[in-house]
XYZ file of N, CA and C in Angstrom:
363
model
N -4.478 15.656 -23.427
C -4.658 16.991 -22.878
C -3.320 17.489 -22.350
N -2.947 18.352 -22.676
C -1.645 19.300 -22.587
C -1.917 19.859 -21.020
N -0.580 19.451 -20.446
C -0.547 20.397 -19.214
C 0.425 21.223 -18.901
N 0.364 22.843 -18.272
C 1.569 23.289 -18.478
C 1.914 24.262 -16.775
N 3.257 24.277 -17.299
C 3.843 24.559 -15.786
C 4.281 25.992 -15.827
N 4.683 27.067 -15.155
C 5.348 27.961 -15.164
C 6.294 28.289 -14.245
N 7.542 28.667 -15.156
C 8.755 29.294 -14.144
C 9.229 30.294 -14.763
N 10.035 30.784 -13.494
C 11.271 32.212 -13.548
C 10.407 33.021 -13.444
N 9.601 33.623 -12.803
C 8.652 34.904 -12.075
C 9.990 34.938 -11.221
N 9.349 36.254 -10.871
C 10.167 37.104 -9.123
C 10.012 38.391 -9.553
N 11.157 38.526 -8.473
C 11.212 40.176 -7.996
C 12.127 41.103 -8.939
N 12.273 41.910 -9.251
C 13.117 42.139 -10.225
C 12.874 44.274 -10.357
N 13.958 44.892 -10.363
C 14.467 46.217 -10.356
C 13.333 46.758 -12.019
N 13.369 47.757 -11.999
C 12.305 48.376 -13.255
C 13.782 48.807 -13.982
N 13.297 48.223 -15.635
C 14.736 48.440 -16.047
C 15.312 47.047 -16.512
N 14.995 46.572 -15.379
C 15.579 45.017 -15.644
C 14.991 43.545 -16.217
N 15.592 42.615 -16.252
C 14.964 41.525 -17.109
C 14.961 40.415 -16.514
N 13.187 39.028 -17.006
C 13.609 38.327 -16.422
C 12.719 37.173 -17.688
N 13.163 35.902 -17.821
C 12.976 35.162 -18.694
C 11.688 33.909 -18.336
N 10.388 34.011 -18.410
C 9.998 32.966 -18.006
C 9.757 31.840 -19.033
N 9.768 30.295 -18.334
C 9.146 30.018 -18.819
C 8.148 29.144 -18.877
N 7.841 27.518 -19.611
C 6.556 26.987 -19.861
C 6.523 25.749 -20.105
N 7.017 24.923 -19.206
C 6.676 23.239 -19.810
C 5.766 22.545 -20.172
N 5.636 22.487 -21.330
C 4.004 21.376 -21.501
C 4.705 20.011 -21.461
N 3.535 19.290 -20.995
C 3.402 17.806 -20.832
C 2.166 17.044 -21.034
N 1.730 16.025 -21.268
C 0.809 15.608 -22.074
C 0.202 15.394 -23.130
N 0.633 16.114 -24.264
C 0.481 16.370 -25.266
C 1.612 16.738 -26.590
N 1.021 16.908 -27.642
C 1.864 16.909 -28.774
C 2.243 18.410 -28.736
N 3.506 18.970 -28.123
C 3.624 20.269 -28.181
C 3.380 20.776 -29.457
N 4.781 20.527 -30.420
C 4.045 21.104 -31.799
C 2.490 21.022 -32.569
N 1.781 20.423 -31.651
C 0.210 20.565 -32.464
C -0.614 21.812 -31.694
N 0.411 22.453 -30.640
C -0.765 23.581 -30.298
C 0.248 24.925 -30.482
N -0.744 26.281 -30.986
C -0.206 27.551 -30.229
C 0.209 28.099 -28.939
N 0.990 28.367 -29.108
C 0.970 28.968 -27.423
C 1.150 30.814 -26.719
N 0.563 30.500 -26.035
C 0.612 32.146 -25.306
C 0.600 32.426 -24.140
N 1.325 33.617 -23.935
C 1.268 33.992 -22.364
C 0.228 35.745 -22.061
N -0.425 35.486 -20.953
C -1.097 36.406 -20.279
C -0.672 36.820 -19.213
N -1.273 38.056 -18.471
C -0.876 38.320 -17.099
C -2.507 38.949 -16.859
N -2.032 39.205 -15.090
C -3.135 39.318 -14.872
C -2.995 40.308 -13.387
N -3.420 41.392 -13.388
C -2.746 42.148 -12.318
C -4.401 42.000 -11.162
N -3.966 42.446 -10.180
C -4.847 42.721 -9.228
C -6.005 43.559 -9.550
N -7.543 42.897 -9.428
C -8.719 43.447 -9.622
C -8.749 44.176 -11.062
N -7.580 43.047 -11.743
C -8.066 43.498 -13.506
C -8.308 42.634 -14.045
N -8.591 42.573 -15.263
C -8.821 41.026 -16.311
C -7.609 40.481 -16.702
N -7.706 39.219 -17.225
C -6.541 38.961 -17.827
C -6.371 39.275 -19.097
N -5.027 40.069 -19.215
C -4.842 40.582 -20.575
C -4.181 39.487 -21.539
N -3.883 40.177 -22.691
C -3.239 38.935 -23.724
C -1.927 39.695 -23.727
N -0.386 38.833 -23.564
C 0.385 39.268 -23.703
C 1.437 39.022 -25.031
N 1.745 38.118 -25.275
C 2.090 37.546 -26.683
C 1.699 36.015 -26.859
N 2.026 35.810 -28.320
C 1.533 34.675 -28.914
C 2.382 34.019 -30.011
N 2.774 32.618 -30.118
C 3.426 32.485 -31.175
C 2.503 31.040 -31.618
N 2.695 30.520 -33.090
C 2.405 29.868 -33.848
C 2.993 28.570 -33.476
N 2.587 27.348 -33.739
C 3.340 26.202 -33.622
C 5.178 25.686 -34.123
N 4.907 26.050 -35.185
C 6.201 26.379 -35.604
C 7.184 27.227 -34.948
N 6.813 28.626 -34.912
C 7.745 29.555 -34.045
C 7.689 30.668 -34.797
N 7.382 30.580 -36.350
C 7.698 31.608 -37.596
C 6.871 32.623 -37.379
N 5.545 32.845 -36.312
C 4.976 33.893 -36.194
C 4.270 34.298 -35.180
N 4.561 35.411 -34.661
C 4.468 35.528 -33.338
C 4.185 37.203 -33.480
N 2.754 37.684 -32.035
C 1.873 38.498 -32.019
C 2.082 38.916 -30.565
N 2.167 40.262 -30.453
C 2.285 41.136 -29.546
C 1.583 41.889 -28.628
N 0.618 42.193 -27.455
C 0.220 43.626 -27.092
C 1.050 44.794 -27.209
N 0.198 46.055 -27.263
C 1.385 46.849 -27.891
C 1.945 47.553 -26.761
N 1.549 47.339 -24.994
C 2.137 47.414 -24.163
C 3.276 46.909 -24.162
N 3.817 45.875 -24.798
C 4.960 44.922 -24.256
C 5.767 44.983 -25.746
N 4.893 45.726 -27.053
C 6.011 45.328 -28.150
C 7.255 45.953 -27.979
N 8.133 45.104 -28.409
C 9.841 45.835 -28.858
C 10.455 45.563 -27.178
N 9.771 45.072 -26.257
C 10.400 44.888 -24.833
C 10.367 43.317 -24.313
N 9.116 42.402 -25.189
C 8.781 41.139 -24.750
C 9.493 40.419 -25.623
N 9.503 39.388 -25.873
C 10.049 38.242 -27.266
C 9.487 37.160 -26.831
N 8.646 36.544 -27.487
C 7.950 34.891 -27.001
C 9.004 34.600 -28.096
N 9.337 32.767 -27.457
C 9.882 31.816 -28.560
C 9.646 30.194 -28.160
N 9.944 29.590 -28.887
C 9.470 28.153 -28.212
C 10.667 27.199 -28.805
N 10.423 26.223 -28.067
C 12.068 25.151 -28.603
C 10.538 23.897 -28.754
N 10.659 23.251 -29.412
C 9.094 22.225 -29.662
C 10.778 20.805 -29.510
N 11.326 20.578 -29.324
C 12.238 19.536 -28.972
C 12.096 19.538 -27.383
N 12.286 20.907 -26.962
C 12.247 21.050 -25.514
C 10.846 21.116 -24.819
N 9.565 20.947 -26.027
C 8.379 21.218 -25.061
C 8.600 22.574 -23.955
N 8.834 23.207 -24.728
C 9.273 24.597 -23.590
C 8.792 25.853 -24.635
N 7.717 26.873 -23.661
C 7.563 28.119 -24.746
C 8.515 29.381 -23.345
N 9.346 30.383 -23.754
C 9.637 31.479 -23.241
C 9.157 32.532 -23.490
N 9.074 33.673 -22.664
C 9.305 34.940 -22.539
C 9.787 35.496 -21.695
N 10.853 35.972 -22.662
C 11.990 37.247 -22.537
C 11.476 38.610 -22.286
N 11.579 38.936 -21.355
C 11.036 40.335 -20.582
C 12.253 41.600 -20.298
N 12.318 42.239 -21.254
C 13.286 43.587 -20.864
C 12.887 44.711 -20.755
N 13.483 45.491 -20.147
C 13.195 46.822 -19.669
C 11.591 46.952 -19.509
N 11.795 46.039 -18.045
C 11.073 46.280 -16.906
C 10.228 47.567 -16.655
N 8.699 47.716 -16.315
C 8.244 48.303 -15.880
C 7.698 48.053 -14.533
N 6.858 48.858 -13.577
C 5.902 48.494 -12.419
C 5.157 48.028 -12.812
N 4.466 48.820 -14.378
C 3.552 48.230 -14.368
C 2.873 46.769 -15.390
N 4.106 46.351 -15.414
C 4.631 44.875 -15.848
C 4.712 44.095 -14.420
N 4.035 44.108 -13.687
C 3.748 43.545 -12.019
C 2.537 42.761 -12.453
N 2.753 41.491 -12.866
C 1.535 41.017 -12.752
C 1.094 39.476 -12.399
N 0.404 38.596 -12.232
C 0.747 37.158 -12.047
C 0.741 36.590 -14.133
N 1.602 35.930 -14.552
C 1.722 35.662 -15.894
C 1.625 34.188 -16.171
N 0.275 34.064 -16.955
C 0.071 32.783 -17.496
C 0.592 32.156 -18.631
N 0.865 31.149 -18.632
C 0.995 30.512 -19.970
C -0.181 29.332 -20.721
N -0.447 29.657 -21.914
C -1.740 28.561 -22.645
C -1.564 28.291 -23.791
N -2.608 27.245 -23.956
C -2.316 26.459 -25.385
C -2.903 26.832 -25.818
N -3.167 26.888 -27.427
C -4.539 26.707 -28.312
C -4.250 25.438 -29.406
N -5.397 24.719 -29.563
C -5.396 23.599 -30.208
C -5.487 24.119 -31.718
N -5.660 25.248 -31.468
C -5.550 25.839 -33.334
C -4.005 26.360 -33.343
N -3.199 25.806 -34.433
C -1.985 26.014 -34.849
C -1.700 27.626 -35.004
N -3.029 28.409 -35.879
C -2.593 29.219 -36.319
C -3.483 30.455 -35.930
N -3.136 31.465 -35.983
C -4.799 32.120 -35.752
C -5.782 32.109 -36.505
N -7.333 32.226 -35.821
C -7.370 32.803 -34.922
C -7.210 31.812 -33.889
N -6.297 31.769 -32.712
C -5.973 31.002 -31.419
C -7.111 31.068 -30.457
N -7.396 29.888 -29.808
C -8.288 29.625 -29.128
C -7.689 29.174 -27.759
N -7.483 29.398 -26.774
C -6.947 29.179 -25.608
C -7.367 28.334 -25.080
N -7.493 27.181 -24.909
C -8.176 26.287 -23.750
C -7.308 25.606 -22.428
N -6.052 25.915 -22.368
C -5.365 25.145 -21.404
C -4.445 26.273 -20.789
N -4.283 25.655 -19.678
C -3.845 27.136 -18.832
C -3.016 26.859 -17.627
N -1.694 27.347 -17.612
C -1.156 27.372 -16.239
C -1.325 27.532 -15.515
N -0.868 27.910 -14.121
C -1.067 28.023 -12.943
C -0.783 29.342 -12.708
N 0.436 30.123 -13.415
C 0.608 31.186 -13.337
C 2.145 31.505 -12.394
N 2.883 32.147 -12.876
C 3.857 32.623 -11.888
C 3.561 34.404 -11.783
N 4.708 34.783 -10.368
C 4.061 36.095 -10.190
C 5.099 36.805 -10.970
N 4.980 37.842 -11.494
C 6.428 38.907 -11.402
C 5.830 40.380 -10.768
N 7.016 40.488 -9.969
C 6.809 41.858 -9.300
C 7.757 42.637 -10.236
N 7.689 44.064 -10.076
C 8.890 44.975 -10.872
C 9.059 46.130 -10.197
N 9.929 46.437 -9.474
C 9.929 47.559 -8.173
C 10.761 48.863 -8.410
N 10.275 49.687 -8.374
C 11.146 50.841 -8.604
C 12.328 51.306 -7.674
């Protein structure tokens, strides 16, 4: 069972950028998908991007396309996202998860803890 950690949340100017990311441990990184969510105050958690085991394909909300970039290093057991040009309403707590399906459709079953990002005007 895959467990995963999250870093690089904070505080950060609208406009600006900040990189989180995602250590798994326990498991065979390259045997799962991975993705990150957020989740703002008294909303659901949304889906934010997604990439494939490999790395070769990777899926967007269209809130965040052309501003987010997921990528993963599977040597480093590490998945990122690259966050630019900052919004407020990119303020949210942001998860990271696995899916035991390589490819889509992705099935989420494992789940971080979550870091926060604020984005302040």
């Amino acid at each position: 069972q895959v467990q995963l950690v999250e870093s690089g949340g904070g505080l950060v100017q609208a406009g600006g950028s900040l990189r989180l990311c995602c250590a798994a441990s326990g498991g065979t990184f390259s045997s799962y998908a991975m993705g990150w969510f957020r989740q703002s105050p008294g909303k659901e958690r949304d889906f934010v991007a997604a990439i494939n085991w490999s790395g070769s394909n990777s899926v967007y909300a269209d809130s965040v396309e052309g501003r987010f970039t997921i990528s993963r290093d599977n040597a480093k057991n590490t998945v990122y996202l690259q966050m630019n040009s900052l919004k407020s309403e990119d303020t949210a707590v942001y998860y990271c998860a696995a899916s035991g399906l390589r490819e889509v459709p992705y099935e989420f079953d494992y789940w971080g803890q979550g870091t926060q990002v604020t984005v302040f005007s």
